[in-house]
Coordinates of N, CA and C in Angstrom, one line a residue:
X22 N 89.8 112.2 101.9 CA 90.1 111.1 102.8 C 89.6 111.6 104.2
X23 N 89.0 110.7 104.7 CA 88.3 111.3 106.1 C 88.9 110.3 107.5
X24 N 88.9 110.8 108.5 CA 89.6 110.0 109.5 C 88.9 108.5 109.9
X25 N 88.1 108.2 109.1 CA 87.7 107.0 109.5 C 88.1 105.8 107.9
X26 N 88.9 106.3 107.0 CA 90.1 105.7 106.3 C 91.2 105.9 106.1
X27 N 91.7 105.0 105.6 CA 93.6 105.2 105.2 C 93.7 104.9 103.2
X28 N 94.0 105.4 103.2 CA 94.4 105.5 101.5 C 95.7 104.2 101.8
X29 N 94.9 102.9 100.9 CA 96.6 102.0 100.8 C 96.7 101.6 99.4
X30 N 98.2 100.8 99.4 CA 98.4 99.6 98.1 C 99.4 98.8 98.8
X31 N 99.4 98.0 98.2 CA 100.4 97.4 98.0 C 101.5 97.1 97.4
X32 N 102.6 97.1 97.6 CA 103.9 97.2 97.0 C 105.1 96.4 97.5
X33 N 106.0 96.5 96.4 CA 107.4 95.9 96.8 C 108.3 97.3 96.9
X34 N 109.0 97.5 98.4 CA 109.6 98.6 98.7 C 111.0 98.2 98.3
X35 N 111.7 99.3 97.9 CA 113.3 99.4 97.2 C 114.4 99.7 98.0
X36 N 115.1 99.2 98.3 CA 116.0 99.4 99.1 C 116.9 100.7 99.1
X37 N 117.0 101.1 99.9 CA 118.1 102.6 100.2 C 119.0 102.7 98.9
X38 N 120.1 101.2 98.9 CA 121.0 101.5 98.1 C 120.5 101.8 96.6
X39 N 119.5 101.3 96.2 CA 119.2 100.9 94.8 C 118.5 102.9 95.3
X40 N 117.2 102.9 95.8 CA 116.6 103.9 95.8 C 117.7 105.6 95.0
X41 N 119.2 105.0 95.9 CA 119.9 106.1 96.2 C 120.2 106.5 94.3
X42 N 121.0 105.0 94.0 CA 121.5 104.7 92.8 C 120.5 105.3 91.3
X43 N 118.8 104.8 91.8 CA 117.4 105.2 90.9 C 117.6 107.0 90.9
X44 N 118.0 107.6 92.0 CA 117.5 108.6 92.0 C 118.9 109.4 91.2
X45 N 120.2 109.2 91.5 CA 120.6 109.7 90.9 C 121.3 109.5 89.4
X46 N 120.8 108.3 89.0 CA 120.2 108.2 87.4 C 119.5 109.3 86.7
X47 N 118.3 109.4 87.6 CA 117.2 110.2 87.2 C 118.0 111.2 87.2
X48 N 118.6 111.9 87.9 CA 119.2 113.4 88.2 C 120.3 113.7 87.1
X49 N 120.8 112.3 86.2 CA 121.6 112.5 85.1 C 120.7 112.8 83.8
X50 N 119.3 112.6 84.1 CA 118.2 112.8 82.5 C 118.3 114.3 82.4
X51 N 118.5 114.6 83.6 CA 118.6 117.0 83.4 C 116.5 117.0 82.9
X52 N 115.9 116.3 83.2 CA 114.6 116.4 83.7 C 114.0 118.1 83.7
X53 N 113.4 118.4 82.7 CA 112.6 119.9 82.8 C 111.6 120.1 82.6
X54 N 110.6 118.7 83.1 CA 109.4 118.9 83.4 C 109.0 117.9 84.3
X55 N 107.8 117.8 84.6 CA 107.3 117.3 86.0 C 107.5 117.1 87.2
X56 N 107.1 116.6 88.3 CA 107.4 117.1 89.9 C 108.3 115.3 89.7
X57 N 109.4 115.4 90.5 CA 110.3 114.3 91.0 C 109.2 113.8 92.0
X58 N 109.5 112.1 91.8 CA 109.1 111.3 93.2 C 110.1 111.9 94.0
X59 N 110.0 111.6 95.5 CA 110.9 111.8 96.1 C 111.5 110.3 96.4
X60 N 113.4 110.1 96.6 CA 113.2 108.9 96.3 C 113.1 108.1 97.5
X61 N 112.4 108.9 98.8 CA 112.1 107.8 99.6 C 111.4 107.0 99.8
X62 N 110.0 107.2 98.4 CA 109.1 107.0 97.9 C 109.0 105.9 96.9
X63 N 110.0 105.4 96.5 CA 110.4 104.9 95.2 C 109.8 103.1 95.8
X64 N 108.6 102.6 94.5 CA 108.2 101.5 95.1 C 108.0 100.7 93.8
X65 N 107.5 99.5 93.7 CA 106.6 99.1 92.7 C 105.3 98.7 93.3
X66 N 104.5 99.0 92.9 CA 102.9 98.9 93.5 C 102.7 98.0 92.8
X67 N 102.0 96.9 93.6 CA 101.4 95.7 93.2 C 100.5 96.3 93.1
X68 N 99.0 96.3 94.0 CA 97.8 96.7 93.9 C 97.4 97.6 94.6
X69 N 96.6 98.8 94.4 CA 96.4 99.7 94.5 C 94.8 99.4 95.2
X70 N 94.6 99.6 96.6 CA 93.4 99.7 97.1 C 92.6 101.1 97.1
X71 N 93.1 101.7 97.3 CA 92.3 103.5 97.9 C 92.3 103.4 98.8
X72 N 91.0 103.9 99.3 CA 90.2 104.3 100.7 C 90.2 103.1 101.4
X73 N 90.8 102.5 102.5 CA 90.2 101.5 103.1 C 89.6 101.8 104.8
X74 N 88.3 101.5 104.6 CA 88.2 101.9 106.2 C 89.0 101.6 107.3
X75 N 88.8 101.9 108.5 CA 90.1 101.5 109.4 C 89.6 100.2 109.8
X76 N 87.9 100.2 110.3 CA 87.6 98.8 110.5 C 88.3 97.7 109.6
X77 N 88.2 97.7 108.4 CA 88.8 96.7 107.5 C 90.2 96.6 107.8
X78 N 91.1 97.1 107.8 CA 92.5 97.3 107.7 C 92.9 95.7 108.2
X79 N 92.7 95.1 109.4 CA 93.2 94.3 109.9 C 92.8 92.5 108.9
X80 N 91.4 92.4 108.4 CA 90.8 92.0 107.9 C 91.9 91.9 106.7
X81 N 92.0 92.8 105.7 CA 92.8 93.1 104.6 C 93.9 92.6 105.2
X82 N 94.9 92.6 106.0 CA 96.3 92.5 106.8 C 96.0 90.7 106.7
X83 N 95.2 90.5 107.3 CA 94.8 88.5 107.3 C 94.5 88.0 106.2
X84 N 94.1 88.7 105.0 CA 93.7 88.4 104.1 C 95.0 88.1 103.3
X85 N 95.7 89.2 103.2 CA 97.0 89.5 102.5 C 98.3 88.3 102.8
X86 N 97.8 88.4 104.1 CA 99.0 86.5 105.0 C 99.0 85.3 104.3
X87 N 97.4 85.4 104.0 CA 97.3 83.6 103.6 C 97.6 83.9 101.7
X88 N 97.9 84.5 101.1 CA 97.9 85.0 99.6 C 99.7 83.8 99.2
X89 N 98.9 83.3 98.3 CA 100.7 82.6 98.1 C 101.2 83.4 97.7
X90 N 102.6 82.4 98.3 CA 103.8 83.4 98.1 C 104.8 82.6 96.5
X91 N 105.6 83.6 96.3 CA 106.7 83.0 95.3 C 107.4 81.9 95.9
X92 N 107.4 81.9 97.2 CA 108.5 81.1 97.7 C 110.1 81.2 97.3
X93 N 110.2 82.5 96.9 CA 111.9 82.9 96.6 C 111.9 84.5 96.4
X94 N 113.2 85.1 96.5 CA 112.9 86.2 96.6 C 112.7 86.8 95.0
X95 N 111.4 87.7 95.1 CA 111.7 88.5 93.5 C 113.0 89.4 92.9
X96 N 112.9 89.2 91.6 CA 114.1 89.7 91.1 C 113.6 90.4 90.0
X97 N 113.7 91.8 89.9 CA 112.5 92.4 88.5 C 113.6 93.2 87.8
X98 N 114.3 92.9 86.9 CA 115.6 93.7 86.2 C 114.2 95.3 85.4
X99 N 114.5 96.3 85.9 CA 113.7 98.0 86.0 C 115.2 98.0 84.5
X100 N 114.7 97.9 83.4 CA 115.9 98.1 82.2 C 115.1 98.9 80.7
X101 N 113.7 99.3 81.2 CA 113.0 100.0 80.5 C 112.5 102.0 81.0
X102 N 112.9 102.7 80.0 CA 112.2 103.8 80.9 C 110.9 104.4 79.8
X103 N 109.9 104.9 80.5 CA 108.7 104.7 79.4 C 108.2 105.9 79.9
X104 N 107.1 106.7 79.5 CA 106.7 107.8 79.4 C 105.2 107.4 79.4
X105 N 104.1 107.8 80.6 CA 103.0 107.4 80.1 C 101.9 108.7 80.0
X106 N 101.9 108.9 79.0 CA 101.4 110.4 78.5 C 100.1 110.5 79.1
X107 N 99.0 109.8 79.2 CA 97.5 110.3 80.0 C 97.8 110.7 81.2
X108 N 98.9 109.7 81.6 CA 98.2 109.7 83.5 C 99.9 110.8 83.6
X109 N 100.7 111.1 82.9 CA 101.4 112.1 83.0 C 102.9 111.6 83.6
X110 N 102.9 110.4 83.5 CA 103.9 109.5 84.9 C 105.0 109.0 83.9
X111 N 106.3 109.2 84.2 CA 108.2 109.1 83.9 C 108.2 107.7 84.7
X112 N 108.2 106.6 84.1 CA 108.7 105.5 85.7 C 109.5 104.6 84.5
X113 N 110.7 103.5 85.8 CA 111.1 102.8 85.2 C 110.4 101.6 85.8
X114 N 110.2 100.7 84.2 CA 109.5 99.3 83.9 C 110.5 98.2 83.7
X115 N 110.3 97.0 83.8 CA 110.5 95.5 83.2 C 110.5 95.8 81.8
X116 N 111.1 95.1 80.9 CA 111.1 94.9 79.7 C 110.1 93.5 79.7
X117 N 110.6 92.5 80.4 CA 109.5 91.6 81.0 C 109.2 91.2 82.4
X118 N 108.1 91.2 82.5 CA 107.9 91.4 84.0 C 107.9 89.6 84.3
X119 N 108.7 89.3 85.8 CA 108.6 88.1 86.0 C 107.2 87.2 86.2
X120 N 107.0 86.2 85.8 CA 106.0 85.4 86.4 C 106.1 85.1 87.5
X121 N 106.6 84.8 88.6 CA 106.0 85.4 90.0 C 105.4 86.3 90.4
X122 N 105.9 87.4 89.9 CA 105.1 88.7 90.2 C 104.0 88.6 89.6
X123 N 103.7 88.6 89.1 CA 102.4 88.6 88.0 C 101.6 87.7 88.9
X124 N 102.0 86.4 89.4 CA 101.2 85.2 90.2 C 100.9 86.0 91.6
X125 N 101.6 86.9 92.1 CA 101.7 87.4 93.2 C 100.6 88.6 93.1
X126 N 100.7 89.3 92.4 CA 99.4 90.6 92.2 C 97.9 90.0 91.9
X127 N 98.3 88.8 90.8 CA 96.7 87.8 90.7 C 96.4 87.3 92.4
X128 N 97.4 86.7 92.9 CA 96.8 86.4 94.3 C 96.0 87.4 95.0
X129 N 96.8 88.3 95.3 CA 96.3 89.9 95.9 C 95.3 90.3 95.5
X130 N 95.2 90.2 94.1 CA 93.8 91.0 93.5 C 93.0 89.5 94.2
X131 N 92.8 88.7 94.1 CA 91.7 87.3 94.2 C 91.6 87.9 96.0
X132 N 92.3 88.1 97.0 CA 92.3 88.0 97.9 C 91.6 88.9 98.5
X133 N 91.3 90.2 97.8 CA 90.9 91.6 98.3 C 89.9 91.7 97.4
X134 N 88.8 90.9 96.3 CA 87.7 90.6 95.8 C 86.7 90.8 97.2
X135 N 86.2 90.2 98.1 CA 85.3 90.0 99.3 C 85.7 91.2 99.7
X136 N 86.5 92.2 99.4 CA 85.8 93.7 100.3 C 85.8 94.6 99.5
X137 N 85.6 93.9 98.3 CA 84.8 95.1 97.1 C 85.3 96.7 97.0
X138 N 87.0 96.5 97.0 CA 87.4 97.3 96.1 C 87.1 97.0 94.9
X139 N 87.2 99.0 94.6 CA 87.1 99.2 93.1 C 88.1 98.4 92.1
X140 N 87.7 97.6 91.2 CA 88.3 96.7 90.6 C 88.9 97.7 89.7
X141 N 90.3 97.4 89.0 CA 91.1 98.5 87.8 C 90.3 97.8 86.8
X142 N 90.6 98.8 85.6 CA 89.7 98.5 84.1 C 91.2 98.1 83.9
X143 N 92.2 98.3 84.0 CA 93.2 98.4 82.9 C 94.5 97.0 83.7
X144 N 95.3 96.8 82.7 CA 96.3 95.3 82.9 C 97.0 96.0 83.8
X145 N 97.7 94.8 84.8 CA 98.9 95.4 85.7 C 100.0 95.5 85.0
X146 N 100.9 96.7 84.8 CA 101.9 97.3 84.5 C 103.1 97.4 85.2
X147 N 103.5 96.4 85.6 CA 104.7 97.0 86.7 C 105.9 97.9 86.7
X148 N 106.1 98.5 87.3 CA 106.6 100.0 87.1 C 107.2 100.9 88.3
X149 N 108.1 101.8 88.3 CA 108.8 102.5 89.5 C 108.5 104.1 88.6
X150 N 107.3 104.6 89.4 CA 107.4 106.2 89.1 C 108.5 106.8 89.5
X151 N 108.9 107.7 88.8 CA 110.0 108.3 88.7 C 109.9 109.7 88.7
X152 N 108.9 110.5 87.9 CA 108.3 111.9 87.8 C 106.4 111.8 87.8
X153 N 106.1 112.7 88.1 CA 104.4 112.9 88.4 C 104.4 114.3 87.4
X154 N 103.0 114.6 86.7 CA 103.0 115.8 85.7 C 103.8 115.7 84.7
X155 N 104.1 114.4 84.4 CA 105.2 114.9 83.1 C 104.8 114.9 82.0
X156 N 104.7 115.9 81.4 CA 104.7 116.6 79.8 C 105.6 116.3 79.1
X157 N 106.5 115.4 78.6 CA 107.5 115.8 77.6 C 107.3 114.1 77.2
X158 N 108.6 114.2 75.8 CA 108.2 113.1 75.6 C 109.6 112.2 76.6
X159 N 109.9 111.3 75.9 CA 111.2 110.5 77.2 C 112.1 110.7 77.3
X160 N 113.2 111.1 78.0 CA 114.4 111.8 77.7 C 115.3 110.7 77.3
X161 N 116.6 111.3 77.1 CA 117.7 110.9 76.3 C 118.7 110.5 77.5
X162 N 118.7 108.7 77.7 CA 120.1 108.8 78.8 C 121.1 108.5 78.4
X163 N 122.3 108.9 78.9 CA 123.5 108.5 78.6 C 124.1 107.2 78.5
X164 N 123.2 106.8 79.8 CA 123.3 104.9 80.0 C 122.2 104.4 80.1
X165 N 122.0 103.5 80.0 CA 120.8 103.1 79.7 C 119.9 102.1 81.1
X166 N 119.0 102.4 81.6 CA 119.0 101.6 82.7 C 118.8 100.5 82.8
X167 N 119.3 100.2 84.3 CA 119.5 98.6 84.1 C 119.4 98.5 85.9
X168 N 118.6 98.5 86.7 CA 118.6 98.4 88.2 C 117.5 96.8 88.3
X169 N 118.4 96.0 89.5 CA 117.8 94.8 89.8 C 116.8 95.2 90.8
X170 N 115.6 95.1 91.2 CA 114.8 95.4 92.3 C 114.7 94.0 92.5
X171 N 115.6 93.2 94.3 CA 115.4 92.5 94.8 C 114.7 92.9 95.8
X172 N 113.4 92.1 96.0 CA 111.9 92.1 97.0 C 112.3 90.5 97.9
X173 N 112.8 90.4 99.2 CA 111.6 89.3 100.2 C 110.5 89.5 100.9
X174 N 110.3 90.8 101.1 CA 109.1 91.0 101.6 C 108.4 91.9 100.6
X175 N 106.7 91.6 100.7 CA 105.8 92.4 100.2 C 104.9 93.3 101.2
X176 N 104.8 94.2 101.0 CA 104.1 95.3 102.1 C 102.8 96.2 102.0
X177 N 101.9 96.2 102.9 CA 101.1 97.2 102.9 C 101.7 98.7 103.3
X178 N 101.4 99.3 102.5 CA 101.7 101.0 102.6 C 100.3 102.0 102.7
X179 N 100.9 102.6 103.4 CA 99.6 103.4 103.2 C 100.5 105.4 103.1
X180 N 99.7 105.8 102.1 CA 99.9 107.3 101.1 C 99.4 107.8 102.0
X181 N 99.9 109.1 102.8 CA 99.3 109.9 103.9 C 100.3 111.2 103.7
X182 N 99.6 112.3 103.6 CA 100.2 113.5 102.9 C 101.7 113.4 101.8
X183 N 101.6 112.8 100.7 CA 102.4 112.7 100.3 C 104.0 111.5 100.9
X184 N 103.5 111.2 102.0 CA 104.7 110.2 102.2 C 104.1 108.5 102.5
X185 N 104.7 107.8 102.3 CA 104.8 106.3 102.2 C 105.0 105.5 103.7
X186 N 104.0 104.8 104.4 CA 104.8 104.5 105.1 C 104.1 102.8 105.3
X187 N 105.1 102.1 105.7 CA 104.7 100.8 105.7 C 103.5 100.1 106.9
X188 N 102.4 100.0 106.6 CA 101.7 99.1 107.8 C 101.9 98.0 108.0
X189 N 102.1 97.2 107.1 CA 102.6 95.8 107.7 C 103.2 95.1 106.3
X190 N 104.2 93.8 106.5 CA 104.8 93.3 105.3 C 105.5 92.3 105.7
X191 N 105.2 91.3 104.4 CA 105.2 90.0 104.7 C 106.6 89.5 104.3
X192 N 106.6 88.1 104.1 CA 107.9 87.5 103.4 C 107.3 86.8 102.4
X193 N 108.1 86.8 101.1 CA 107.8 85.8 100.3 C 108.1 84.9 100.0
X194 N 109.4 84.2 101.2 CA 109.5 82.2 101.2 C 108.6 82.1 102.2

């Protein structure tokens, strides 16, 4: 990453209390392998940009305004925990992911087509990483999870040494 970009995505950020609640779930799995998110980090990534130059940034920011919205707030019941063995990642998922959301990341992807980001080969997955490097297979919870992630706003983040920080974010009525 060189000072003439920002590594971003886009996401729905988790609120403190849920964040607090995710994390100490996790801390009940007794976890003995891979590195923890930290949970101030705890998001669901809509779309994943990379590298964006700085020139663009503002461009991408106007672009992202006019994207329709749900027009209510999201509600994604996180009641799946999945293991995804290539890319090494512990996160909790949707059992079904809402159709807004889904309408909302097709918007985003259609809208960020004109500055020729790298397009994903692979389906949107919605999902809250949980561990990074993980080796094992899924652990065993006591309870089984069940966290609502309520989203009104959707946000540009941008990943800068390991932490998260919001550049701009919108509303979705």
């Amino acid at each position: 990453m060189t000072d003439e970009a920002k590594r971003l995505f886009f996401a729905l950020d988790c609120p403190a209390v849920q964040r607090k609640a995710i994390a100490q779930w996790r801390g009940e799995l007794g976890l003995r392998t891979g590195k923890p998110v930290p949970a101030d980090n705890f998001h669901l990534t809509l779309l994943f940009l990379g590298a964006v130059p700085l020139a663009q940034i503002n461009e991408v920011c106007e672009a992202a305004g006019k994207v329709r919205k749900p027009g209510e707030p999201l509600k994604i019941l996180l009641d799946r925990l999945q293991v995804w063995h290539r890319a090494g990642v512990l996160s909790l998922a949707p059992e079904q992911a809402p159709q807004a959301l889904l309408r909302l990341v097709y918007a985003l992807e259609q809208a960020m087509l004109p500055f020729g980001f790298e397009e994903t080969s692979h389906e949107f997955r919605p999902h809250l990483t949980l561990a990074r490097d993980y080796r094992a297979p899924e652990p065993e919870s006591a309870t089984l999870p069940e966290f609502f992630l309520r989203a009104e706003r959707f946000a540009l983040f941008e990943s800068h040494k390991g932490r998260y920080r919001v550049l701009q974010d919108w509303p979705l009525i």
